[in-house]
Amino acid sequence: MQSLKNKITQHSLLFLMVLFGLLQIQNGKAETEQENAGDVGLSELIALGLKNNPRLISLRGAITIAEAQKKVARDWPDPQIRFRKNWGSNGIPAPFTETRTESYTQQVSRTEINEDGQEKKSISEETVNRNISKTITEGSNKTVTEETIEEHSEENITILPNPEIFEPGGTKTDTRDMIRNGTETDFHDTNPFADEEDTQLQFRLYVPHPGIRKARLARAEQGVKLARAVALNQERDVVIKIREEYEQLQYLKAQIELLELEQAAAKSYSEIQSKMLSSGLITIDKIEYVGNEDLSVEGAQIEFNSQRDNLAARVGLKNSQRIRITDKLISPSIDLDHTHLEYLIRMSLANRGELTTIRAKEKIAQTSLNESRAKKIPWFDYVQAGIGREEEGGQRTGESWGIQLAMSVPLFSWLGHESEVREAAVASYYSQKGATQTIITAEVVASYENLKRAKKYRDRAQKHAIAQKEYNTQFIERIKNTERHKLEKIRFEIAQNATKTTQQRLVAERTYNKALLQLEKALGASLEKVFTAPVDDHVTESALPSKGIMIKNETSNKRLSKKDASPKRADSRLQTKRKFPIVDKVRSGLRSLTPKIFRKKK
């Protein structure tokens, strides 16, 4: 029975382990499919960049902190409750004795007159020494006092002689000793040695200064605006940087396509020369040297891959081959003839992150100045109320209550040193704001003028390309009856000229796109807020429009599974294949200018 239980337990554990492994494999496959699913265009790259940028993550945390600090600024200081209780214990003292000694001397002169009118004079001098001793015994209900008085007196009497009555005079001494004892008992209504208790309860409420509290609330609110302005400015910088690198990728890809077309034309012309030489149509002295540009294509492809990897790393994308580089760089069209420069300047002054940040800092400095000024107004720091009770021997003997107000006297605030510092900070930010406005205005004007020049350059390049194409077509018609080897040479030169014209048009398109990016950067806001895009946008079409090409990936194609190689999968891949319209125009132009043998079979 025990072995059967062990086997069942082992089989259960094995089943759970297998199930857990299968779940992990399924999750890994799902994550891989999700990661590799779909292309990533410009908008997705911008979203990833805004999501994964460490600086933006930190600034979003700063916004949360600033909002929490705004809530904290509304709170009053926490009140205080104070409780105090005192206990006093009185012990009955031991009996004690008080001793007092008194000593005095008195002299008395007496004159006695008898009935016969005769006088008898005497002088009495008495000395008294008295010792008084008290023994006090304290008790809870009575106090007993025992007193003993010991008195010793000595009196010397001197009788003066009187011859009239035949009084010879004389001296006599009288000595007395006396002891007196007494006891006094005092009974107490209450016990004087009972335990004492003192209880006090106090409540203290701190009252914030209304002027200081108002200034701090305003500063916290401006702190939130400052954090949002800094985050928004950083977001715009991230978007501009991604667009610039995306534009660089588009330009490099177009360069690669042009180099491939030029290389294909040169290779075809070289093959035609070889066939004409072998067939005897031309001699060896008529053959022209055609250079090989394979390394140029490879170098451009390496630079393109490097830029694409850098862009993927910037936005946090693991697979850089998912980047789709055929999106439009700038969507709205710009009609420079109906665009007011003053409106663009106002837009830039309202949206530029540098100016918004300085405005928020200036307002924060102003709130600090208001706080320093509010400190000059006296105000109560706190209000305190308290009650108390006294007890003795378990009986209430007294009660008390009271209110206390505390006020700070702003002696040093009246000197105004802090206000001077705050005023200097406000003046500094005001000067910075003026200088920044001047620089931003100049940048907008420069970007606007540069955009006009770039638009004229692009229009001339487009007109030149159209005129050159018509001229090449007419020229081919005129020389179609020329000798075969001369005709092929002219066709090859025309193809080279068409590639060069397309290269010039590509440079003009890139110059225009850079001018648009420069204007957007100077405005500090997306051009979609300023301009509207029509349905057919031919003015702002990038050198690499949104209908892009399919990025080649030989390594990924080699790893395609059998499931991906099915006809339905292949049809879907063919349907999603994209090409550059400008490069397609170049290809069609080159095909129309070259014989059938030049054309590459697909």
Coordinates of C-alpha atoms in Angstrom, one line a residue:
M1 CA 0.0 0.0 0.0
Q2 CA 2.8 2.4 0.9
S3 CA 4.7 1.7 -2.4
L4 CA 1.5 2.3 -4.3
K5 CA 1.1 5.7 -2.7
N6 CA 4.7 6.6 -3.5
K7 CA 4.2 5.7 -7.1
I8 CA 1.0 7.7 -7.4
T9 CA 2.8 10.7 -5.8
Q10 CA 5.8 10.4 -8.2
H11 CA 3.5 10.2 -11.3
S12 CA 1.6 13.3 -10.1
L13 CA 4.8 15.3 -9.6
L14 CA 6.1 14.2 -13.0
F15 CA 2.8 15.2 -14.7
L16 CA 2.9 18.6 -13.0
M17 CA 6.5 19.2 -14.1
V18 CA 5.7 18.3 -17.7
L19 CA 2.6 20.6 -17.7
F20 CA 4.7 23.5 -16.3
G21 CA 7.3 23.0 -19.0
L22 CA 4.7 23.1 -21.7
L23 CA 3.2 26.3 -20.3
Q24 CA 6.6 27.9 -20.2
I25 CA 7.3 26.9 -23.8
Q26 CA 3.9 28.3 -24.9
N27 CA 4.5 31.6 -23.1
G28 CA 7.9 31.9 -24.7
K29 CA 6.5 31.3 -28.2
A30 CA 3.7 33.8 -27.5
E31 CA 6.1 36.4 -26.4
T32 CA 8.4 35.8 -29.4
E33 CA 5.4 36.0 -31.8
Q34 CA 4.2 39.1 -30.1
E35 CA 7.6 40.7 -30.3
N36 CA 8.1 39.9 -34.0
A37 CA 4.5 40.6 -35.0
G38 CA 4.0 43.7 -37.3
D39 CA 6.3 46.5 -38.4
V40 CA 7.1 49.5 -36.3
G41 CA 6.6 52.9 -37.9
L42 CA 7.4 56.4 -36.9
S43 CA 4.4 56.8 -34.6
E44 CA 5.2 53.5 -32.8
L45 CA 8.8 54.5 -32.5
I46 CA 7.8 57.8 -30.9
A47 CA 5.5 56.0 -28.5
L48 CA 8.2 53.5 -27.5
G49 CA 10.7 56.4 -27.1
L50 CA 8.3 58.3 -24.8
K51 CA 7.6 55.1 -22.9
N52 CA 11.1 53.8 -22.3
N53 CA 13.1 57.0 -22.0
P54 CA 14.7 57.0 -18.5
R55 CA 14.7 60.8 -18.2
L56 CA 11.0 60.9 -19.0
I57 CA 10.3 58.1 -16.5
S58 CA 12.1 60.2 -13.8
L59 CA 10.2 63.3 -14.8
R60 CA 6.8 61.5 -14.6
G61 CA 7.8 60.5 -11.0
A62 CA 8.7 64.2 -10.3
I63 CA 5.2 65.2 -11.5
T64 CA 3.6 62.6 -9.1
I65 CA 5.8 64.0 -6.3
A66 CA 4.9 67.6 -7.1
E67 CA 1.1 66.7 -7.1
A68 CA 1.6 65.0 -3.7
Q69 CA 3.4 68.0 -2.4
K70 CA 0.5 70.2 -3.5
K71 CA -1.8 68.1 -1.4
V72 CA 0.5 68.4 1.5
A73 CA 0.7 72.2 1.2
R74 CA -3.1 72.3 1.9
D75 CA -2.8 70.5 5.3
W76 CA -2.6 72.2 8.6
P77 CA 0.1 71.3 11.1
D78 CA -0.9 68.4 13.3
P79 CA -2.5 69.5 16.6
Q80 CA -1.0 68.4 19.9
I81 CA -2.7 66.8 22.9
R82 CA -0.7 67.0 26.1
F83 CA -1.6 65.1 29.3
R84 CA 0.2 65.5 32.6
K85 CA -0.5 63.8 35.9
N86 CA 1.6 64.3 39.1
W87 CA 1.6 62.1 42.1
G88 CA 2.8 63.3 45.6
S89 CA 3.3 61.1 48.6
N90 CA 3.7 62.7 52.1
G91 CA 5.2 60.6 54.9
I92 CA 4.4 61.3 58.6
P93 CA 7.6 62.8 60.1
A94 CA 9.2 61.4 63.2
P95 CA 8.7 63.1 66.5
F96 CA 11.1 66.1 66.9
T97 CA 12.0 68.4 69.8
E98 CA 12.4 72.1 69.7
T99 CA 14.5 73.8 72.4
R100 CA 14.6 77.5 73.3
T101 CA 16.6 79.3 76.0
E102 CA 15.5 82.6 77.4
S103 CA 17.6 84.8 79.7
Y104 CA 17.0 88.3 81.0
T105 CA 17.9 90.6 83.9
Q106 CA 15.7 93.3 85.4
Q107 CA 16.5 96.0 88.0
V108 CA 13.8 97.6 90.1
S109 CA 14.1 100.6 92.4
R110 CA 11.4 100.7 95.1
T111 CA 10.5 103.5 97.6
E112 CA 8.1 102.6 100.4
I113 CA 6.5 105.4 102.5
N114 CA 4.8 104.3 105.7
E115 CA 2.0 106.0 107.4
D116 CA 4.3 108.3 109.3
G117 CA 5.7 109.6 106.1
Q118 CA 9.0 107.8 106.5
E119 CA 10.6 106.5 103.3
K120 CA 12.3 103.1 102.8
K121 CA 14.3 102.7 99.6
S122 CA 15.6 99.5 98.1
I123 CA 17.0 98.3 94.8
S124 CA 16.2 94.8 93.4
E125 CA 18.1 93.1 90.6
E126 CA 16.6 89.9 89.3
T127 CA 18.3 87.5 86.8
V128 CA 16.0 84.8 85.2
N129 CA 17.2 81.8 83.1
R130 CA 14.5 79.8 81.3
N131 CA 14.9 76.6 79.2
I132 CA 11.8 75.7 77.1
S133 CA 11.7 72.4 75.4
K134 CA 8.8 71.2 73.0
T135 CA 8.4 67.7 71.7
I136 CA 6.0 67.5 68.7
T137 CA 4.5 64.2 67.5
E138 CA 2.7 64.4 64.1
G139 CA -0.1 62.1 63.3
S140 CA -2.7 61.6 60.5
N141 CA -5.6 62.7 62.8
K142 CA -3.9 64.8 65.5
T143 CA -0.7 66.6 66.5
V144 CA 0.5 66.2 70.1
T145 CA 2.8 68.9 71.6
E146 CA 4.6 68.3 74.9
E147 CA 6.2 71.4 76.5
T148 CA 8.6 71.6 79.5
I149 CA 9.7 74.9 81.0
E150 CA 12.6 75.0 83.5
E151 CA 13.1 78.4 85.1
H152 CA 15.8 79.6 87.5
S153 CA 15.7 83.1 89.0
E154 CA 18.0 84.9 91.4
E155 CA 17.0 88.2 93.0
N156 CA 19.5 90.5 94.8
I157 CA 17.8 93.1 97.0
T158 CA 19.8 96.1 98.4
I159 CA 18.1 98.2 101.1
L160 CA 19.5 101.7 101.3
P161 CA 20.3 103.0 104.9
N162 CA 18.0 105.7 106.4
P163 CA 19.2 107.4 109.5
E164 CA 15.8 109.0 110.2
I165 CA 14.2 105.7 110.9
F166 CA 17.4 104.1 112.0
E167 CA 17.6 101.8 109.0
P168 CA 21.1 100.5 108.7
G169 CA 20.5 99.0 105.2
G170 CA 21.7 95.7 104.0
T171 CA 21.6 93.1 101.2
K172 CA 19.6 89.9 100.8
T173 CA 19.4 87.3 98.0
D174 CA 16.3 85.3 96.9
T175 CA 16.7 82.2 94.7
R176 CA 13.8 80.3 93.0
D177 CA 13.7 77.2 90.7
M178 CA 10.5 76.2 88.9
I179 CA 9.6 73.4 86.4
R180 CA 6.3 73.4 84.4
N181 CA 5.0 70.6 82.1
G182 CA 2.2 70.8 79.7
T183 CA 0.6 68.8 76.8
E184 CA -1.4 70.2 73.8
T185 CA -3.3 68.0 71.4
D186 CA -4.6 69.4 68.1
F187 CA -7.1 67.2 66.2
H188 CA -7.3 67.4 62.3
D189 CA -10.4 67.5 60.3
T190 CA -8.5 66.2 57.2
N191 CA -5.3 64.2 57.0
P192 CA -2.5 66.7 56.3
F193 CA -0.2 63.9 55.2
A194 CA -2.6 62.4 52.6
D195 CA -1.3 61.6 49.0
E196 CA -1.7 64.5 46.5
E197 CA -2.6 64.1 42.7
D198 CA -2.5 66.8 40.0
T199 CA -4.0 66.1 36.5
Q200 CA -3.8 68.4 33.5
L201 CA -5.1 68.0 29.9
Q202 CA -4.0 70.5 27.2
F203 CA -4.9 70.8 23.5
R204 CA -2.7 72.9 21.2
L205 CA -3.8 73.9 17.7
Y206 CA -1.1 75.4 15.4
V207 CA -2.7 78.0 13.2
P208 CA -0.8 78.6 9.9
H209 CA -0.3 82.1 8.8
P210 CA -2.9 82.8 6.1
G211 CA -0.5 84.8 3.9
I212 CA 2.3 82.2 4.2
R213 CA -0.2 79.4 3.6
K214 CA -1.5 81.1 0.5
A215 CA 2.0 81.6 -0.9
R216 CA 3.0 78.0 -0.2
L217 CA -0.1 76.7 -1.9
A218 CA 0.7 78.8 -5.0
R219 CA 4.3 77.6 -4.9
A220 CA 3.2 74.0 -4.8
E221 CA 0.8 74.6 -7.7
Q222 CA 3.6 76.2 -9.7
G223 CA 5.8 73.3 -8.8
V224 CA 3.4 70.9 -10.5
K225 CA 3.3 73.2 -13.6
L226 CA 7.1 73.3 -13.6
A227 CA 7.4 69.5 -13.4
R228 CA 4.9 69.1 -16.3
A229 CA 6.6 71.8 -18.4
V230 CA 10.0 70.1 -17.9
A231 CA 8.5 66.7 -18.8
L232 CA 6.7 68.1 -21.9
N233 CA 10.0 69.8 -23.0
Q234 CA 11.8 66.5 -22.6
E235 CA 9.1 64.7 -24.6
R236 CA 9.5 67.2 -27.5
D237 CA 13.2 66.7 -27.4
V238 CA 12.8 62.9 -27.6
V239 CA 10.3 63.2 -30.5
I240 CA 12.6 65.6 -32.4
K241 CA 15.6 63.3 -31.9
I242 CA 13.6 60.3 -33.1
R243 CA 12.4 62.2 -36.2
E244 CA 15.9 63.3 -37.1
E245 CA 17.2 59.8 -36.9
Y246 CA 14.2 58.5 -38.8
E247 CA 14.8 61.1 -41.5
Q248 CA 18.5 60.0 -41.6
L249 CA 17.3 56.4 -42.1
Q250 CA 15.0 57.4 -45.0
Y251 CA 17.8 59.3 -46.7
L252 CA 20.3 56.4 -46.3
K253 CA 17.7 53.9 -47.7
A254 CA 17.1 56.1 -50.7
Q255 CA 20.8 56.5 -51.2
I256 CA 21.1 52.7 -51.2
E257 CA 18.3 52.3 -53.8
L258 CA 20.0 54.9 -56.1
L259 CA 23.4 53.3 -55.8
E260 CA 21.8 49.9 -56.6
L261 CA 20.1 51.3 -59.6
E262 CA 23.3 53.0 -60.8
Q263 CA 25.2 49.7 -60.2
A264 CA 22.6 47.7 -62.1
A265 CA 22.7 50.1 -65.0
A266 CA 26.5 50.0 -65.1
K267 CA 26.5 46.2 -64.9
S268 CA 24.0 45.9 -67.7
Y269 CA 26.0 48.3 -69.9
S270 CA 29.1 46.3 -69.3
E271 CA 27.3 43.1 -70.3
I272 CA 26.0 44.7 -73.4
Q273 CA 29.5 45.8 -74.4
S274 CA 30.7 42.3 -73.9
K275 CA 27.9 40.8 -76.1
M276 CA 28.5 43.4 -78.8
L277 CA 32.2 42.7 -78.8
S278 CA 31.6 38.9 -79.0
S279 CA 29.2 39.4 -81.9
G280 CA 31.5 41.7 -83.8
L281 CA 29.4 44.8 -83.6
I282 CA 32.2 46.8 -82.0
T283 CA 36.0 46.4 -81.7
I284 CA 38.1 46.2 -78.6
D285 CA 39.1 49.9 -78.9
K286 CA 35.5 51.0 -78.7
I287 CA 34.9 49.4 -75.2
E288 CA 34.7 51.8 -72.3
Y289 CA 35.6 51.1 -68.7
V290 CA 32.7 50.9 -66.3
G291 CA 33.5 51.1 -62.6
N292 CA 32.2 48.7 -60.0
E293 CA 30.4 50.3 -57.1
D294 CA 29.6 47.2 -55.0
L295 CA 31.6 48.4 -52.1
S296 CA 29.8 51.7 -52.1
V297 CA 26.4 49.9 -51.8
E298 CA 27.8 47.7 -49.1
G299 CA 29.2 50.6 -47.1
A300 CA 25.9 52.5 -47.4
Q301 CA 24.0 49.4 -46.2
I302 CA 26.4 49.0 -43.2
E303 CA 25.8 52.7 -42.3
F304 CA 22.0 52.2 -42.7
N305 CA 22.0 49.1 -40.4
S306 CA 24.1 50.9 -37.8
Q307 CA 21.7 53.9 -37.8
R308 CA 18.7 51.6 -37.6
D309 CA 20.2 49.7 -34.6
N310 CA 21.0 53.0 -32.9
L311 CA 17.4 54.1 -33.4
A312 CA 16.1 50.8 -32.1
A313 CA 18.3 51.0 -29.0
R314 CA 17.2 54.6 -28.4
V315 CA 13.5 53.6 -28.2
G316 CA 14.1 50.2 -26.5
L317 CA 13.2 48.0 -29.4
K318 CA 14.9 44.6 -29.4
N319 CA 14.5 43.7 -33.0
S320 CA 15.7 46.7 -35.2
Q321 CA 14.6 44.9 -38.4
R322 CA 11.0 45.5 -37.5
I323 CA 11.4 49.3 -38.1
R324 CA 9.3 50.5 -41.0
I325 CA 11.0 53.5 -42.6
T326 CA 8.3 54.5 -45.1
D327 CA 6.1 56.8 -43.0
K328 CA 5.8 60.4 -43.6
L329 CA 8.1 62.5 -41.5
I330 CA 5.9 65.7 -41.4
S331 CA 2.2 65.2 -42.1
P332 CA 0.7 68.8 -42.5
S333 CA 1.2 70.8 -45.6
I334 CA 2.5 74.4 -45.2
D335 CA 1.3 77.2 -47.3
L336 CA 3.9 79.8 -46.8
D337 CA 2.0 82.4 -48.8
H338 CA -0.8 82.4 -46.2
T339 CA 1.3 81.9 -43.1
H340 CA 1.8 84.9 -40.8
L341 CA 5.2 85.1 -39.2
E342 CA 3.7 86.9 -36.2
Y343 CA 1.4 84.0 -35.5
L344 CA 4.3 81.6 -35.6
I345 CA 6.2 83.8 -33.1
R346 CA 3.2 83.8 -30.8
M347 CA 2.9 80.1 -31.0
S348 CA 6.6 79.6 -30.2
L349 CA 6.4 82.0 -27.2
A350 CA 3.4 80.1 -25.9
N351 CA 4.8 76.6 -26.4
R352 CA 8.6 76.6 -26.1
G353 CA 9.7 74.5 -23.2
E354 CA 12.6 76.8 -22.2
L355 CA 10.3 79.8 -21.9
T356 CA 7.5 77.8 -20.1
T357 CA 10.1 76.5 -17.6
I358 CA 11.4 80.0 -16.9
R359 CA 7.9 81.4 -16.4
A360 CA 7.1 78.6 -13.9
K361 CA 10.4 79.3 -12.0
E362 CA 9.6 83.0 -12.0
K363 CA 6.2 82.4 -10.5
I364 CA 7.7 80.1 -7.9
A365 CA 10.2 82.9 -7.0
Q366 CA 7.2 85.4 -6.8
T367 CA 5.4 83.1 -4.4
S368 CA 8.6 82.9 -2.2
L369 CA 8.6 86.7 -2.3
N370 CA 5.0 86.9 -1.2
E371 CA 5.8 84.5 1.6
S372 CA 8.7 86.6 2.8
R373 CA 6.4 89.7 2.8
A374 CA 3.7 87.8 4.7
K375 CA 6.2 86.9 7.4
K376 CA 6.3 90.6 8.3
I377 CA 2.6 90.5 9.5
P378 CA 2.3 89.2 13.1
W379 CA 0.2 86.2 13.6
F380 CA -0.7 83.7 16.3
D381 CA 1.5 80.6 16.2
Y382 CA -0.9 78.4 18.1
V383 CA -3.9 78.4 20.4
Q384 CA -3.8 76.2 23.5
A385 CA -6.7 75.3 25.9
G386 CA -6.3 73.2 29.0
I387 CA -8.1 72.0 32.1
G388 CA -6.7 70.7 35.4
R389 CA -7.8 69.0 38.6
E390 CA -6.1 68.6 42.0
E391 CA -6.9 65.8 44.4
E392 CA -5.7 65.1 47.9
G393 CA -6.4 61.9 49.8
G394 CA -8.7 60.8 47.1
Q395 CA -10.8 63.9 47.3
R396 CA -11.0 66.7 44.8
T397 CA -9.5 69.9 46.2
G398 CA -9.4 72.2 43.2
E399 CA -10.1 72.6 39.4
S400 CA -8.5 74.9 36.9
W401 CA -8.9 75.8 33.2
G402 CA -7.4 78.3 30.8
I403 CA -6.6 79.4 27.2
Q404 CA -3.1 80.4 25.9
L405 CA -2.3 82.3 22.8
A406 CA 1.3 82.4 21.4
M407 CA 2.4 85.0 18.9
S408 CA 5.8 85.5 17.1
V409 CA 7.1 89.0 16.8
P410 CA 8.8 89.3 13.4
L411 CA 11.6 91.5 14.4
F412 CA 14.2 90.2 12.0
S413 CA 11.6 89.8 9.2
W414 CA 10.9 93.6 9.4
L415 CA 14.6 94.2 8.5
G416 CA 13.7 92.9 5.0
H417 CA 16.8 90.9 4.2
E418 CA 14.9 87.9 3.0
S419 CA 12.6 90.0 0.8
E420 CA 15.6 91.5 -0.9
V421 CA 16.9 88.0 -1.9
R422 CA 13.5 87.0 -3.2
E423 CA 13.2 90.2 -5.2
A424 CA 16.6 89.6 -6.8
A425 CA 15.5 86.1 -7.8
V426 CA 12.3 87.4 -9.4
A427 CA 14.3 90.1 -11.3
S428 CA 16.8 87.5 -12.5
Y429 CA 14.1 85.2 -13.9
Y430 CA 12.4 88.2 -15.5
S431 CA 15.6 89.1 -17.3
Q432 CA 16.1 85.5 -18.4
K433 CA 12.6 85.5 -19.8
G434 CA 13.2 88.6 -21.8
A435 CA 16.4 87.3 -23.2
T436 CA 14.9 83.9 -24.0
Q437 CA 12.0 85.5 -25.8
T438 CA 14.4 87.5 -28.0
I439 CA 16.4 84.4 -28.9
I440 CA 13.2 82.3 -29.6
T441 CA 11.9 85.1 -31.9
A442 CA 15.1 85.1 -33.8
E443 CA 15.1 81.3 -34.1
V444 CA 11.5 81.3 -35.5
V445 CA 12.4 84.0 -38.0
A446 CA 15.5 82.2 -39.1
S447 CA 13.7 78.9 -39.4
Y448 CA 10.9 80.5 -41.3
E449 CA 13.3 82.1 -43.8
N450 CA 15.2 78.8 -44.1
L451 CA 12.0 77.0 -44.8
K452 CA 11.1 79.4 -47.6
R453 CA 14.5 79.0 -49.1
A454 CA 14.3 75.2 -48.8
K455 CA 10.8 75.2 -50.4
K456 CA 12.1 77.2 -53.4
Y457 CA 15.0 74.8 -53.7
R458 CA 12.8 71.8 -53.6
D459 CA 10.3 73.3 -56.2
R460 CA 13.2 74.1 -58.5
A461 CA 14.6 70.5 -58.1
Q462 CA 11.2 69.0 -58.9
K463 CA 10.8 71.2 -62.0
H464 CA 14.3 70.4 -63.1
A465 CA 13.7 66.7 -62.7
I466 CA 10.5 66.9 -64.8
A467 CA 12.1 69.0 -67.5
Q468 CA 15.1 66.7 -67.5
K469 CA 12.9 63.7 -67.9
E470 CA 11.1 65.2 -70.9
Y471 CA 14.4 66.3 -72.5
N472 CA 15.8 62.8 -72.1
T473 CA 12.8 61.2 -73.6
Q474 CA 12.9 63.6 -76.6
F475 CA 16.6 63.1 -77.0
I476 CA 16.2 59.3 -77.1
E477 CA 13.6 59.7 -79.9
R478 CA 15.9 61.9 -81.9
I479 CA 18.9 59.5 -81.7
K480 CA 17.1 56.2 -82.1
N481 CA 18.6 55.7 -85.6
T482 CA 22.2 56.2 -84.4
E483 CA 24.7 53.4 -84.5
R484 CA 24.1 50.6 -81.9
H485 CA 27.2 51.1 -79.8
K486 CA 26.8 54.9 -79.7
L487 CA 23.1 54.6 -78.9
E488 CA 23.9 52.3 -75.9
K489 CA 26.6 54.6 -74.6
I490 CA 24.2 57.6 -74.8
R491 CA 21.5 55.6 -73.1
F492 CA 23.9 54.7 -70.3
E493 CA 25.0 58.4 -69.9
I494 CA 21.3 59.4 -69.8
A495 CA 20.6 56.8 -67.1
Q496 CA 23.5 58.2 -65.1
N497 CA 22.2 61.8 -65.6
A498 CA 18.7 60.6 -64.5
T499 CA 20.2 59.1 -61.3
K500 CA 22.1 62.3 -60.6
T501 CA 19.0 64.4 -61.1
T502 CA 17.1 62.1 -58.7
Q503 CA 20.0 62.4 -56.2
Q504 CA 19.6 66.2 -56.4
R505 CA 15.9 66.0 -55.9
L506 CA 16.5 63.7 -52.9
V507 CA 18.9 66.2 -51.4
A508 CA 16.3 69.0 -52.0
E509 CA 13.6 66.9 -50.3
R510 CA 15.9 66.2 -47.3
T511 CA 16.8 69.9 -47.1
Y512 CA 13.1 70.7 -47.0
N513 CA 12.4 68.1 -44.3
K514 CA 15.2 69.4 -42.2
A515 CA 13.8 72.9 -42.5
L516 CA 10.4 71.6 -41.3
L517 CA 12.1 69.9 -38.4
Q518 CA 14.0 73.1 -37.6
L519 CA 10.7 75.1 -37.7
E520 CA 8.9 72.6 -35.5
K521 CA 11.8 72.7 -33.0
A522 CA 11.7 76.5 -33.0
L523 CA 7.9 76.5 -32.5
G524 CA 8.2 74.1 -29.6
A525 CA 5.0 72.3 -30.7
S526 CA 3.9 69.9 -33.4
L527 CA 3.2 71.4 -36.8
E528 CA -0.2 69.8 -36.7
K529 CA -1.3 72.4 -34.2
V530 CA -0.4 75.1 -36.7
F531 CA -1.1 73.7 -40.1
T532 CA -3.7 71.3 -41.5
A533 CA -2.9 68.5 -44.0
P534 CA -5.0 68.1 -47.2
V535 CA -6.0 64.7 -48.5
D536 CA -3.4 64.7 -51.4
D537 CA -0.3 66.1 -49.9
H538 CA 2.4 66.6 -52.6
V539 CA 4.0 69.7 -51.1
T540 CA 5.4 68.1 -47.9
E541 CA 5.9 64.6 -49.3
S542 CA 9.2 63.3 -47.9
A543 CA 12.0 62.0 -50.0
L544 CA 10.8 58.6 -48.7
P545 CA 7.0 58.8 -48.5
S546 CA 4.7 56.6 -46.4
K547 CA 4.4 53.9 -49.0
G548 CA 7.9 52.6 -48.3
I549 CA 9.9 49.6 -49.4
M550 CA 10.2 46.2 -47.9
I551 CA 13.4 46.0 -45.8
K552 CA 15.5 43.1 -47.0
N553 CA 16.5 40.6 -44.4
E554 CA 18.3 37.5 -45.8
T555 CA 18.9 35.9 -42.4
S556 CA 15.3 36.1 -41.4
N557 CA 14.2 34.8 -44.8
K558 CA 16.4 31.8 -44.3
R559 CA 14.8 31.0 -41.0
L560 CA 11.2 31.0 -42.3
S561 CA 9.4 27.9 -41.4
K562 CA 7.4 25.7 -43.7
K563 CA 4.2 27.2 -42.4
D564 CA 5.4 30.7 -43.4
A565 CA 6.4 29.4 -46.8
S566 CA 2.8 28.4 -47.7
P567 CA 1.2 30.1 -50.7
K568 CA -1.2 32.0 -48.5
R569 CA 1.7 33.3 -46.4
A570 CA 3.7 34.2 -49.5
D571 CA 0.8 36.1 -51.0
S572 CA 0.4 38.1 -47.8
R573 CA 4.1 39.0 -47.9
L574 CA 3.8 40.1 -51.5
Q575 CA 0.8 42.2 -50.7
T576 CA 2.6 44.0 -47.9
K577 CA 5.7 44.8 -50.0
R578 CA 6.3 48.5 -50.3
K579 CA 8.4 50.6 -52.6
F580 CA 9.6 54.2 -52.7
P581 CA 7.6 56.2 -55.3
I582 CA 10.6 58.4 -56.1
V583 CA 12.8 55.4 -56.7
D584 CA 10.0 53.7 -58.8
K585 CA 9.9 56.8 -60.9
V586 CA 13.7 56.6 -61.4
R587 CA 13.4 52.9 -62.3
S588 CA 10.6 53.6 -64.8
G589 CA 12.6 56.5 -66.3
L590 CA 15.7 54.3 -66.6
R591 CA 13.7 51.5 -68.3
S592 CA 12.2 53.9 -70.8
L593 CA 15.7 55.2 -71.6
T594 CA 17.4 51.8 -71.9
P595 CA 16.9 48.9 -74.4
K596 CA 15.3 45.6 -73.4
I597 CA 18.7 44.0 -72.7
F598 CA 19.3 46.6 -69.9
R599 CA 16.2 45.7 -68.2
K600 CA 16.6 43.3 -65.3
K601 CA 14.4 40.2 -65.5
K602 CA 12.3 39.5 -62.4

